[in-house]
PDB file of C-alpha atoms in Angstrom:
ATOM      1  CA  UNK A   1       0.093   0.082   0.069  1.00 96.00           C
ATOM      2  CA  UNK A   2       1.317   3.394  -0.985  1.00 98.00           C
ATOM      3  CA  UNK A   3       1.769   5.797   2.098  1.00 98.00           C
ATOM      4  CA  UNK A   4       1.212   9.463   1.184  1.00 98.00           C
ATOM      5  CA  UNK A   5       2.019  12.235   3.602  1.00 98.00           C
ATOM      6  CA  UNK A   6      -0.315  15.313   3.180  1.00 98.00           C
ATOM      7  CA  UNK A   7       2.063  18.148   4.301  1.00 98.00           C
ATOM      8  CA  UNK A   8       0.104  21.287   4.427  1.00 96.00           C
ATOM      9  CA  UNK A   9      -2.152  23.495   6.768  1.00 89.00           C
ATOM     10  CA  UNK A  10      -4.867  21.628   8.480  1.00 89.00           C
ATOM     11  CA  UNK A  11      -7.397  24.033   6.756  1.00 91.00           C
ATOM     12  CA  UNK A  12      -5.999  22.733   3.271  1.00 94.00           C
ATOM     13  CA  UNK A  13      -6.429  19.207   4.348  1.00 96.00           C
ATOM     14  CA  UNK A  14     -10.073  19.795   5.008  1.00 96.00           C
ATOM     15  CA  UNK A  15     -10.377  20.806   1.213  1.00 96.00           C
ATOM     16  CA  UNK A  16      -8.605  17.555   0.075  1.00 98.00           C
ATOM     17  CA  UNK A  17      -9.953  15.020   2.586  1.00 97.00           C
ATOM     18  CA  UNK A  18     -12.478  13.641   0.322  1.00 98.00           C
ATOM     19  CA  UNK A  19     -11.362  14.618  -3.340  1.00 98.00           C
ATOM     20  CA  UNK A  20      -7.801  13.211  -3.049  1.00 98.00           C
ATOM     21  CA  UNK A  21      -8.879   9.671  -1.576  1.00 98.00           C
ATOM     22  CA  UNK A  22     -11.663   9.547  -4.224  1.00 98.00           C
ATOM     23  CA  UNK A  23      -9.078  10.417  -7.008  1.00 98.00           C
ATOM     24  CA  UNK A  24      -6.632   7.787  -5.888  1.00 98.00           C
ATOM     25  CA  UNK A  25      -9.222   5.292  -5.965  1.00 98.00           C
ATOM     26  CA  UNK A  26     -10.328   6.353  -9.511  1.00 98.00           C
ATOM     27  CA  UNK A  27      -6.865   5.552 -10.868  1.00 98.00           C
ATOM     28  CA  UNK A  28      -6.363   2.185  -8.897  1.00 98.00           C
ATOM     29  CA  UNK A  29      -3.874   3.378  -6.275  1.00 98.00           C
ATOM     30  CA  UNK A  30      -4.243   1.383  -2.996  1.00 98.00           C
ATOM     31  CA  UNK A  31      -3.007   4.152  -0.564  1.00 98.00           C
ATOM     32  CA  UNK A  32      -2.993   5.536   3.057  1.00 98.00           C
ATOM     33  CA  UNK A  33      -2.949   9.083   3.515  1.00 98.00           C
ATOM     34  CA  UNK A  34      -1.203  10.538   6.676  1.00 97.00           C
ATOM     35  CA  UNK A  35      -0.964  14.146   7.860  1.00 97.00           C
ATOM     36  CA  UNK A  36       1.611  15.918   9.665  1.00 96.00           C
ATOM     37  CA  UNK A  37      -0.691  15.859  12.842  1.00 94.00           C
ATOM     38  CA  UNK A  38      -0.408  11.979  12.756  1.00 95.00           C
ATOM     39  CA  UNK A  39       3.185  12.281  13.514  1.00 93.00           C
ATOM     40  CA  UNK A  40       4.073   9.764  10.900  1.00 94.00           C
ATOM     41  CA  UNK A  41       7.261   7.761  10.727  1.00 97.00           C
ATOM     42  CA  UNK A  42       9.132   9.499   7.940  1.00 98.00           C
ATOM     43  CA  UNK A  43      10.849   6.347   6.931  1.00 98.00           C
ATOM     44  CA  UNK A  44       7.683   4.766   5.723  1.00 98.00           C
ATOM     45  CA  UNK A  45       6.488   7.692   3.463  1.00 98.00           C
ATOM     46  CA  UNK A  46       6.338   7.068  -0.242  1.00 98.00           C
ATOM     47  CA  UNK A  47       5.026  10.448  -1.515  1.00 98.00           C
ATOM     48  CA  UNK A  48       4.567  13.974  -0.117  1.00 98.00           C
ATOM     49  CA  UNK A  49       1.756  16.199  -1.160  1.00 98.00           C
ATOM     50  CA  UNK A  50       3.271  19.475  -0.238  1.00 98.00           C
ATOM     51  CA  UNK A  51       2.512  23.217   0.316  1.00 96.00           C
ATOM     52  CA  UNK A  52       5.852  25.174   0.707  1.00 93.00           C
ATOM     53  CA  UNK A  53       4.566  27.061   3.683  1.00 92.00           C
ATOM     54  CA  UNK A  54       4.070  23.571   5.465  1.00 95.00           C
ATOM     55  CA  UNK A  55       5.860  22.949   8.907  1.00 95.00           C
ATOM     56  CA  UNK A  56       7.868  20.312   6.930  1.00 97.00           C
ATOM     57  CA  UNK A  57      11.005  21.926   5.832  1.00 97.00           C
ATOM     58  CA  UNK A  58      13.593  19.168   6.401  1.00 98.00           C
ATOM     59  CA  UNK A  59      13.187  16.039   3.963  1.00 98.00           C
ATOM     60  CA  UNK A  60      16.481  14.319   5.159  1.00 98.00           C
ATOM     61  CA  UNK A  61      14.290  11.748   7.334  1.00 98.00           C
ATOM     62  CA  UNK A  62      12.250  10.567   4.253  1.00 98.00           C
ATOM     63  CA  UNK A  63      14.692   7.996   3.109  1.00 98.00           C
ATOM     64  CA  UNK A  64      12.271   6.213   0.784  1.00 97.00           C
ATOM     65  CA  UNK A  65      10.677   9.325  -0.573  1.00 98.00           C
ATOM     66  CA  UNK A  66       9.680   8.766  -4.411  1.00 98.00           C
ATOM     67  CA  UNK A  67       8.430  12.327  -5.074  1.00 98.00           C
ATOM     68  CA  UNK A  68       7.261  15.621  -3.820  1.00 98.00           C
ATOM     69  CA  UNK A  69       3.804  16.851  -5.480  1.00 98.00           C
ATOM     70  CA  UNK A  70       3.490  20.538  -4.975  1.00 97.00           C
ATOM     71  CA  UNK A  71      -0.003  21.816  -4.290  1.00 96.00           C
ATOM     72  CA  UNK A  72       0.992  25.267  -5.955  1.00 92.00           C
ATOM     73  CA  UNK A  73       2.005  26.255  -9.315  1.00 91.00           C
ATOM     74  CA  UNK A  74       5.065  28.262  -7.977  1.00 89.00           C
ATOM     75  CA  UNK A  75       7.940  26.054  -6.349  1.00 93.00           C
ATOM     76  CA  UNK A  76      10.611  28.952  -5.704  1.00 92.00           C
ATOM     77  CA  UNK A  77       9.905  28.448  -1.887  1.00 92.00           C
ATOM     78  CA  UNK A  78      10.785  24.551  -2.089  1.00 95.00           C
ATOM     79  CA  UNK A  79      12.961  23.934  -5.200  1.00 94.00           C
ATOM     80  CA  UNK A  80      16.134  25.239  -3.526  1.00 93.00           C
ATOM     81  CA  UNK A  81      15.653  23.354  -0.385  1.00 96.00           C
ATOM     82  CA  UNK A  82      19.094  21.309  -0.184  1.00 96.00           C
ATOM     83  CA  UNK A  83      17.548  18.453   1.855  1.00 98.00           C
ATOM     84  CA  UNK A  84      15.249  17.552  -1.006  1.00 97.00           C
ATOM     85  CA  UNK A  85      16.623  14.974  -3.051  1.00 96.00           C
ATOM     86  CA  UNK A  86      13.468  13.270  -4.613  1.00 98.00           C
ATOM     87  CA  UNK A  87      11.855  14.621  -7.770  1.00 97.00           C
ATOM     88  CA  UNK A  88       9.608  17.730  -7.440  1.00 98.00           C
ATOM     89  CA  UNK A  89       6.551  18.271  -9.603  1.00 98.00           C
ATOM     90  CA  UNK A  90       4.740  21.568  -9.791  1.00 95.00           C
ATOM     91  CA  UNK A  91       0.978  21.930  -9.908  1.00 96.00           C
ATOM     92  CA  UNK A  92      -0.617  22.153 -13.321  1.00 94.00           C
ATOM     93  CA  UNK A  93      -4.494  21.888 -13.475  1.00 94.00           C
ATOM     94  CA  UNK A  94      -7.233  23.198 -15.568  1.00 93.00           C
ATOM     95  CA  UNK A  95      -8.945  25.368 -12.873  1.00 93.00           C
ATOM     96  CA  UNK A  96      -5.614  27.009 -12.221  1.00 94.00           C
ATOM     97  CA  UNK A  97      -5.058  27.775 -15.770  1.00 95.00           C
ATOM     98  CA  UNK A  98      -8.383  28.830 -16.536  1.00 96.00           C
ATOM     99  CA  UNK A  99      -8.236  31.237 -13.607  1.00 96.00           C
ATOM    100  CA  UNK A 100      -5.024  32.837 -14.846  1.00 98.00           C
ATOM    101  CA  UNK A 101      -6.657  33.153 -18.491  1.00 98.00           C
ATOM    102  CA  UNK A 102      -9.441  34.930 -17.094  1.00 98.00           C
ATOM    103  CA  UNK A 103      -7.545  37.456 -14.934  1.00 98.00           C
ATOM    104  CA  UNK A 104      -5.000  38.287 -17.549  1.00 98.00           C
ATOM    105  CA  UNK A 105      -7.667  38.709 -20.320  1.00 98.00           C
ATOM    106  CA  UNK A 106      -9.887  40.777 -17.910  1.00 98.00           C
ATOM    107  CA  UNK A 107      -7.062  43.148 -17.051  1.00 98.00           C
ATOM    108  CA  UNK A 108      -5.759  43.434 -20.629  1.00 98.00           C
ATOM    109  CA  UNK A 109      -9.077  44.423 -21.818  1.00 98.00           C
ATOM    110  CA  UNK A 110      -9.454  46.817 -19.006  1.00 98.00           C
ATOM    111  CA  UNK A 111      -6.383  48.726 -19.930  1.00 98.00           C
ATOM    112  CA  UNK A 112      -7.064  48.226 -23.760  1.00 98.00           C
ATOM    113  CA  UNK A 113     -10.464  49.841 -23.492  1.00 98.00           C
ATOM    114  CA  UNK A 114      -9.584  52.449 -21.057  1.00 97.00           C
ATOM    115  CA  UNK A 115     -12.303  51.242 -18.615  1.00 97.00           C
ATOM    116  CA  UNK A 116     -11.257  53.038 -15.676  1.00 96.00           C
ATOM    117  CA  UNK A 117     -11.943  56.455 -17.240  1.00 94.00           C
ATOM    118  CA  UNK A 118     -15.662  55.308 -17.592  1.00 94.00           C
ATOM    119  CA  UNK A 119     -15.969  53.670 -14.292  1.00 94.00           C
ATOM    120  CA  UNK A 120     -14.573  56.736 -12.402  1.00 92.00           C
ATOM    121  CA  UNK A 121     -15.800  59.708 -14.038  1.00 92.00           C
ATOM    122  CA  UNK A 122     -16.773  62.443 -11.499  1.00 92.00           C
ATOM    123  CA  UNK A 123     -16.645  65.367 -14.000  1.00 92.00           C
ATOM    124  CA  UNK A 124     -18.896  63.577 -16.357  1.00 95.00           C
ATOM    125  CA  UNK A 125     -16.500  64.320 -19.226  1.00 95.00           C
ATOM    126  CA  UNK A 126     -18.077  63.118 -22.671  1.00 96.00           C
ATOM    127  CA  UNK A 127     -14.901  61.798 -24.549  1.00 94.00           C
ATOM    128  CA  UNK A 128     -16.284  59.815 -27.476  1.00 94.00           C
ATOM    129  CA  UNK A 129     -12.696  58.886 -28.780  1.00 94.00           C
ATOM    130  CA  UNK A 130     -13.007  55.099 -29.388  1.00 95.00           C
ATOM    131  CA  UNK A 131     -10.165  52.858 -28.264  1.00 95.00           C
ATOM    132  CA  UNK A 132      -7.952  51.191 -30.833  1.00 97.00           C
ATOM    133  CA  UNK A 133      -8.839  47.770 -32.025  1.00 98.00           C
ATOM    134  CA  UNK A 134      -7.098  44.745 -30.354  1.00 98.00           C
ATOM    135  CA  UNK A 135      -5.012  44.058 -33.582  1.00 98.00           C
ATOM    136  CA  UNK A 136      -3.475  47.577 -32.898  1.00 98.00           C
ATOM    137  CA  UNK A 137      -2.520  46.834 -29.267  1.00 98.00           C
ATOM    138  CA  UNK A 138       0.599  44.732 -28.882  1.00 98.00           C
ATOM    139  CA  UNK A 139       1.052  42.620 -25.890  1.00 99.00           C
ATOM    140  CA  UNK A 140       4.292  40.892 -24.605  1.00 99.00           C
ATOM    141  CA  UNK A 141       3.872  37.616 -22.536  1.00 98.00           C
ATOM    142  CA  UNK A 142       7.100  37.167 -20.593  1.00 98.00           C
ATOM    143  CA  UNK A 143       7.096  33.615 -19.670  1.00 98.00           C
ATOM    144  CA  UNK A 144       5.703  31.051 -22.005  1.00 97.00           C
ATOM    145  CA  UNK A 145       4.956  27.942 -19.712  1.00 94.00           C
ATOM    146  CA  UNK A 146       1.654  26.282 -19.266  1.00 94.00           C
ATOM    147  CA  UNK A 147       0.087  29.441 -17.882  1.00 96.00           C
ATOM    148  CA  UNK A 148       1.763  31.915 -20.380  1.00 98.00           C
ATOM    149  CA  UNK A 149       1.115  29.857 -23.445  1.00 98.00           C
ATOM    150  CA  UNK A 150      -2.653  29.588 -22.459  1.00 98.00           C
ATOM    151  CA  UNK A 151      -2.764  33.308 -21.773  1.00 98.00           C
ATOM    152  CA  UNK A 152      -1.175  34.150 -24.993  1.00 98.00           C
ATOM    153  CA  UNK A 153      -3.468  31.892 -27.114  1.00 98.00           C
ATOM    154  CA  UNK A 154      -6.541  33.612 -25.436  1.00 98.00           C
ATOM    155  CA  UNK A 155      -5.268  37.137 -26.304  1.00 98.00           C
ATOM    156  CA  UNK A 156      -4.421  35.957 -29.905  1.00 98.00           C
ATOM    157  CA  UNK A 157      -7.788  34.797 -30.266  1.00 98.00           C
ATOM    158  CA  UNK A 158      -9.255  38.097 -29.323  1.00 98.00           C
ATOM    159  CA  UNK A 159      -6.979  39.593 -32.009  1.00 98.00           C
ATOM    160  CA  UNK A 160      -4.248  41.052 -30.073  1.00 98.00           C
ATOM    161  CA  UNK A 161      -0.582  40.626 -31.701  1.00 98.00           C
ATOM    162  CA  UNK A 162       1.364  38.760 -28.971  1.00 98.00           C
ATOM    163  CA  UNK A 163       5.139  38.374 -28.531  1.00 98.00           C
ATOM    164  CA  UNK A 164       6.211  35.625 -26.251  1.00 98.00           C
ATOM    165  CA  UNK A 165       9.492  35.756 -24.546  1.00 98.00           C
ATOM    166  CA  UNK A 166      10.777  32.449 -22.863  1.00 97.00           C
ATOM    167  CA  UNK A 167      14.065  30.751 -22.203  1.00 93.00           C
ATOM    168  CA  UNK A 168      13.703  28.739 -25.434  1.00 95.00           C
ATOM    169  CA  UNK A 169      11.705  29.414 -28.759  1.00 96.00           C
ATOM    170  CA  UNK A 170       8.183  28.360 -28.712  1.00 95.00           C
ATOM    171  CA  UNK A 171       5.716  27.532 -31.676  1.00 94.00           C
ATOM    172  CA  UNK A 172       2.291  28.927 -30.997  1.00 95.00           C
ATOM    173  CA  UNK A 173      -0.120  30.017 -33.891  1.00 96.00           C
ATOM    174  CA  UNK A 174      -0.195  33.850 -34.016  1.00 96.00           C
ATOM    175  CA  UNK A 175       2.641  34.296 -31.360  1.00 98.00           C
ATOM    176  CA  UNK A 176       6.001  35.587 -32.169  1.00 98.00           C
ATOM    177  CA  UNK A 177       8.623  33.941 -30.122  1.00 98.00           C
ATOM    178  CA  UNK A 178      11.733  35.572 -28.896  1.00 98.00           C
ATOM    179  CA  UNK A 179      14.514  34.588 -26.283  1.00 98.00           C
ATOM    180  CA  UNK A 180      17.580  35.944 -24.567  1.00 97.00           C
ATOM    181  CA  UNK A 181      18.370  39.575 -23.405  1.00 97.00           C
ATOM    182  CA  UNK A 182      17.889  40.789 -26.939  1.00 98.00           C
ATOM    183  CA  UNK A 183      14.601  39.131 -27.205  1.00 98.00           C
ATOM    184  CA  UNK A 184      13.549  40.506 -23.857  1.00 98.00           C
ATOM    185  CA  UNK A 185      14.353  44.145 -24.898  1.00 98.00           C
ATOM    186  CA  UNK A 186      12.507  43.483 -28.233  1.00 98.00           C
ATOM    187  CA  UNK A 187       9.387  42.318 -26.322  1.00 98.00           C
ATOM    188  CA  UNK A 188       9.441  45.117 -23.900  1.00 98.00           C
ATOM    189  CA  UNK A 189       9.915  47.909 -26.452  1.00 98.00           C
ATOM    190  CA  UNK A 190       7.442  46.533 -28.780  1.00 98.00           C
ATOM    191  CA  UNK A 191       4.358  46.101 -26.345  1.00 98.00           C
ATOM    192  CA  UNK A 192       1.819  48.480 -24.938  1.00 98.00           C
ATOM    193  CA  UNK A 193       0.920  45.951 -22.267  1.00 99.00           C
ATOM    194  CA  UNK A 194       3.421  43.518 -20.705  1.00 99.00           C
ATOM    195  CA  UNK A 195       2.398  40.502 -18.743  1.00 99.00           C
ATOM    196  CA  UNK A 196       4.745  38.833 -16.298  1.00 98.00           C
ATOM    197  CA  UNK A 197       4.374  34.988 -15.996  1.00 98.00           C
ATOM    198  CA  UNK A 198       8.022  33.688 -15.807  1.00 97.00           C
ATOM    199  CA  UNK A 199       8.940  31.455 -13.004  1.00 93.00           C
ATOM    200  CA  UNK A 200      10.874  33.080 -10.292  1.00 94.00           C
ATOM    201  CA  UNK A 201      14.473  31.819 -10.673  1.00 92.00           C
ATOM    202  CA  UNK A 202      18.129  33.089 -10.256  1.00 92.00           C
ATOM    203  CA  UNK A 203      17.838  34.464 -13.653  1.00 93.00           C
ATOM    204  CA  UNK A 204      14.488  35.984 -13.468  1.00 96.00           C
ATOM    205  CA  UNK A 205      14.794  37.614 -10.045  1.00 97.00           C
ATOM    206  CA  UNK A 206      14.217  41.452 -10.544  1.00 98.00           C
ATOM    207  CA  UNK A 207      13.690  40.965 -14.361  1.00 98.00           C
ATOM    208  CA  UNK A 208      11.694  44.010 -14.427  1.00 98.00           C
ATOM    209  CA  UNK A 209      14.377  46.448 -12.955  1.00 98.00           C
ATOM    210  CA  UNK A 210      15.143  49.954 -13.904  1.00 98.00           C
ATOM    211  CA  UNK A 211      16.746  49.042 -17.214  1.00 98.00           C
ATOM    212  CA  UNK A 212      13.795  46.747 -18.103  1.00 98.00           C
ATOM    213  CA  UNK A 213      11.362  49.532 -17.298  1.00 98.00           C
ATOM    214  CA  UNK A 214      13.243  52.073 -19.310  1.00 98.00           C
ATOM    215  CA  UNK A 215      12.993  49.785 -22.352  1.00 98.00           C
ATOM    216  CA  UNK A 216       9.131  49.708 -22.051  1.00 98.00           C
ATOM    217  CA  UNK A 217       7.398  51.987 -24.296  1.00 98.00           C
ATOM    218  CA  UNK A 218       6.076  55.310 -22.720  1.00 98.00           C
ATOM    219  CA  UNK A 219       2.609  55.150 -21.369  1.00 98.00           C
ATOM    220  CA  UNK A 220       2.709  51.269 -21.328  1.00 98.00           C
ATOM    221  CA  UNK A 221       1.097  48.904 -18.977  1.00 98.00           C
ATOM    222  CA  UNK A 222       2.599  46.267 -16.706  1.00 99.00           C
ATOM    223  CA  UNK A 223       0.615  43.323 -15.288  1.00 99.00           C
ATOM    224  CA  UNK A 224       2.062  40.921 -13.001  1.00 98.00           C
ATOM    225  CA  UNK A 225       0.180  37.898 -11.862  1.00 98.00           C
ATOM    226  CA  UNK A 226       3.404  35.888 -11.757  1.00 97.00           C
ATOM    227  CA  UNK A 227       5.707  36.465  -8.877  1.00 96.00           C
ATOM    228  CA  UNK A 228       6.407  39.362  -6.708  1.00 97.00           C
ATOM    229  CA  UNK A 229      10.257  38.866  -7.004  1.00 97.00           C
ATOM    230  CA  UNK A 230      10.111  39.545 -10.760  1.00 98.00           C
ATOM    231  CA  UNK A 231       9.785  43.261 -10.279  1.00 98.00           C
ATOM    232  CA  UNK A 232      12.056  45.802  -8.432  1.00 98.00           C
ATOM    233  CA  UNK A 233       9.486  47.622  -6.461  1.00 98.00           C
ATOM    234  CA  UNK A 234      11.477  50.961  -5.957  1.00 98.00           C
ATOM    235  CA  UNK A 235      12.199  51.008  -9.770  1.00 98.00           C
ATOM    236  CA  UNK A 236       8.581  50.312 -10.673  1.00 98.00           C
ATOM    237  CA  UNK A 237       7.414  53.177  -8.176  1.00 98.00           C
ATOM    238  CA  UNK A 238       9.869  55.510  -9.807  1.00 98.00           C
ATOM    239  CA  UNK A 239       8.789  54.621 -13.435  1.00 98.00           C
ATOM    240  CA  UNK A 240       5.129  55.346 -12.649  1.00 98.00           C
ATOM    241  CA  UNK A 241       5.727  58.588 -10.703  1.00 97.00           C
ATOM    242  CA  UNK A 242       7.969  59.765 -13.392  1.00 97.00           C
ATOM    243  CA  UNK A 243       5.167  59.060 -15.823  1.00 98.00           C
ATOM    244  CA  UNK A 244       7.015  56.665 -18.124  1.00 98.00           C
ATOM    245  CA  UNK A 245       4.557  53.803 -17.274  1.00 98.00           C
ATOM    246  CA  UNK A 246       0.731  54.481 -17.276  1.00 98.00           C
ATOM    247  CA  UNK A 247      -0.215  51.734 -14.717  1.00 98.00           C
ATOM    248  CA  UNK A 248       0.819  48.590 -13.026  1.00 98.00           C
ATOM    249  CA  UNK A 249      -1.819  46.046 -11.975  1.00 98.00           C
ATOM    250  CA  UNK A 250      -0.179  43.652  -9.481  1.00 98.00           C
ATOM    251  CA  UNK A 251      -1.439  40.389  -8.065  1.00 98.00           C
ATOM    252  CA  UNK A 252       1.918  39.014  -6.357  1.00 97.00           C
ATOM    253  CA  UNK A 253       4.160  40.545  -4.067  1.00 98.00           C
ATOM    254  CA  UNK A 254       7.213  39.911  -2.332  1.00 97.00           C
ATOM    255  CA  UNK A 255       5.497  39.914   1.187  1.00 97.00           C
ATOM    256  CA  UNK A 256       1.891  38.629   1.400  1.00 95.00           C
ATOM    257  CA  UNK A 257      -0.483  39.838   2.530  1.00 96.00           C
ATOM    258  CA  UNK A 258       0.964  43.140   1.186  1.00 98.00           C
ATOM    259  CA  UNK A 259       1.568  45.228   4.272  1.00 98.00           C
ATOM    260  CA  UNK A 260      -1.008  48.018   5.009  1.00 97.00           C
ATOM    261  CA  UNK A 261       1.701  50.812   4.741  1.00 98.00           C
ATOM    262  CA  UNK A 262       3.109  49.567   1.533  1.00 98.00           C
ATOM    263  CA  UNK A 263       3.344  52.429  -1.058  1.00 98.00           C
ATOM    264  CA  UNK A 264       1.573  50.161  -3.607  1.00 98.00           C
ATOM    265  CA  UNK A 265      -1.816  50.530  -1.803  1.00 98.00           C
ATOM    266  CA  UNK A 266      -1.823  54.364  -2.065  1.00 97.00           C
ATOM    267  CA  UNK A 267      -0.211  54.910  -5.386  1.00 98.00           C
ATOM    268  CA  UNK A 268      -2.762  56.340  -7.985  1.00 97.00           C
ATOM    269  CA  UNK A 269      -1.254  54.426 -10.795  1.00 98.00           C
ATOM    270  CA  UNK A 270      -1.210  50.855  -9.223  1.00 98.00           C
ATOM    271  CA  UNK A 271      -3.969  48.357  -8.647  1.00 98.00           C
ATOM    272  CA  UNK A 272      -3.351  45.780  -6.207  1.00 98.00           C
ATOM    273  CA  UNK A 273      -5.458  42.221  -6.254  1.00 98.00           C
ATOM    274  CA  UNK A 274      -4.810  39.928  -3.388  1.00 98.00           C
ATOM    275  CA  UNK A 275      -3.101  37.061  -5.183  1.00 96.00           C
ATOM    276  CA  UNK A 276      -6.349  35.840  -6.861  1.00 96.00           C
ATOM    277  CA  UNK A 277      -5.294  35.558 -10.414  1.00 96.00           C
ATOM    278  CA  UNK A 278      -5.097  31.854 -10.131  1.00 91.00           C
ATOM    279  CA  UNK A 279      -5.782  29.304  -7.502  1.00 88.00           C
ATOM    280  CA  UNK A 280      -5.803  25.621  -7.168  1.00 88.00           C
ATOM    281  CA  UNK A 281      -9.131  23.879  -7.233  1.00 92.00           C
ATOM    282  CA  UNK A 282      -9.033  20.774  -5.015  1.00 96.00           C
ATOM    283  CA  UNK A 283     -11.098  18.552  -7.191  1.00 97.00           C
ATOM    284  CA  UNK A 284      -8.835  19.036 -10.280  1.00 96.00           C
ATOM    285  CA  UNK A 285      -5.619  19.258  -8.322  1.00 97.00           C
ATOM    286  CA  UNK A 286      -6.519  15.823  -6.664  1.00 98.00           C
ATOM    287  CA  UNK A 287      -6.683  14.238 -10.026  1.00 98.00           C
ATOM    288  CA  UNK A 288      -3.280  15.577 -11.150  1.00 98.00           C
ATOM    289  CA  UNK A 289      -1.869  14.304  -7.855  1.00 98.00           C
ATOM    290  CA  UNK A 290      -3.310  10.899  -8.181  1.00 98.00           C
ATOM    291  CA  UNK A 291      -2.160  10.493 -11.658  1.00 98.00           C
ATOM    292  CA  UNK A 292       1.380  11.503 -10.719  1.00 98.00           C
ATOM    293  CA  UNK A 293       1.481   8.879  -7.874  1.00 98.00           C
ATOM    294  CA  UNK A 294       0.023   6.243 -10.349  1.00 98.00           C
ATOM    295  CA  UNK A 295       2.750   7.218 -12.927  1.00 98.00           C
ATOM    296  CA  UNK A 296       5.350   6.917 -10.269  1.00 98.00           C
ATOM    297  CA  UNK A 297       4.272   3.562  -8.766  1.00 98.00           C
ATOM    298  CA  UNK A 298       4.190   2.220 -12.342  1.00 98.00           C
ATOM    299  CA  UNK A 299       7.560   3.434 -13.258  1.00 98.00           C
ATOM    300  CA  UNK A 300       6.464   5.958 -15.740  1.00 98.00           C
ATOM    301  CA  UNK A 301       7.603   9.397 -15.940  1.00 97.00           C
ATOM    302  CA  UNK A 302       6.038  12.076 -13.742  1.00 98.00           C
ATOM    303  CA  UNK A 303       4.065  14.994 -15.067  1.00 97.00           C
ATOM    304  CA  UNK A 304       5.164  18.662 -14.582  1.00 96.00           C
ATOM    305  CA  UNK A 305       8.750  17.847 -13.185  1.00 96.00           C
ATOM    306  CA  UNK A 306      10.683  20.942 -12.164  1.00 95.00           C
ATOM    307  CA  UNK A 307      14.131  21.719 -13.473  1.00 90.00           C
ATOM    308  CA  UNK A 308      16.027  22.812 -10.419  1.00 86.00           C
ATOM    309  CA  UNK A 309      19.186  23.907 -11.947  1.00 83.00           C
ATOM    310  CA  UNK A 310      17.745  27.532 -11.823  1.00 76.00           C
ATOM    311  CA  UNK A 311      16.514  27.250  -8.198  1.00 78.00           C
ATOM    312  CA  UNK A 312      16.752  30.295  -5.872  1.00 74.00           C
ATOM    313  CA  UNK A 313      19.291  29.570  -3.197  1.00 59.00           C
TER     314      UNK A 313
END
């Protein structure tokens, strides 16, 4: 029988108590699920279903561990853990992807259509100037993994010209693919709306620094539903206050919840959303976890394995 440790907050276990056993049964994995509160013997654990904010931070005692299956899409808080020797898989599930597509599409359309001027119009100004069509509003998607690819495809379907920047060149209908430092400068300078969806690694930390912001078009908009550490906060505040950027809509931050005294809250050109762009849905996530455990037990390759060579220390 496969022994699985669910290492996350008790409130999270309440969400998975029913979906996870059901999903494991559906793929034919005989199992016993144990929580940290059960005080398990680590030498008996085969798999860990894991949230990086778990009390479990030392994987050394888990001597027969076959893999760690992350409950979150982001793995930067666990991938650099030196005690973790077993394979690590990130969470990729349909609800998480669809939520990100809806957030990105909604906020791109908000800025594209200039909705703010109509939602808050205390002077009752009648400006009948129409916005450009989507085909005339270029978008840069920085990060073309599962989420970035899905968002880029949705924007292309609406008519936006999209340039995708990633570590390697991609092939996606309607998306111009670029890579490397020159490709980043190209993508930033060619877009009126920039979306950040790269993972947070050694090479992407502070990706949007003063130089990157200077490379963006005057009057452009930055959307960050990716990771807070991708952006140099002080450089962003300066670019907005100097008028180089028109607006930034931010969903992720270096410290969460965002402290009440943080200048992002009060800046007139910043919209804060409370890390809601994409959330894991337990039913879908349980199916992904169960399938990976089935694969591992059958000697098949795991889905969504993490390349830890770029992990943050």
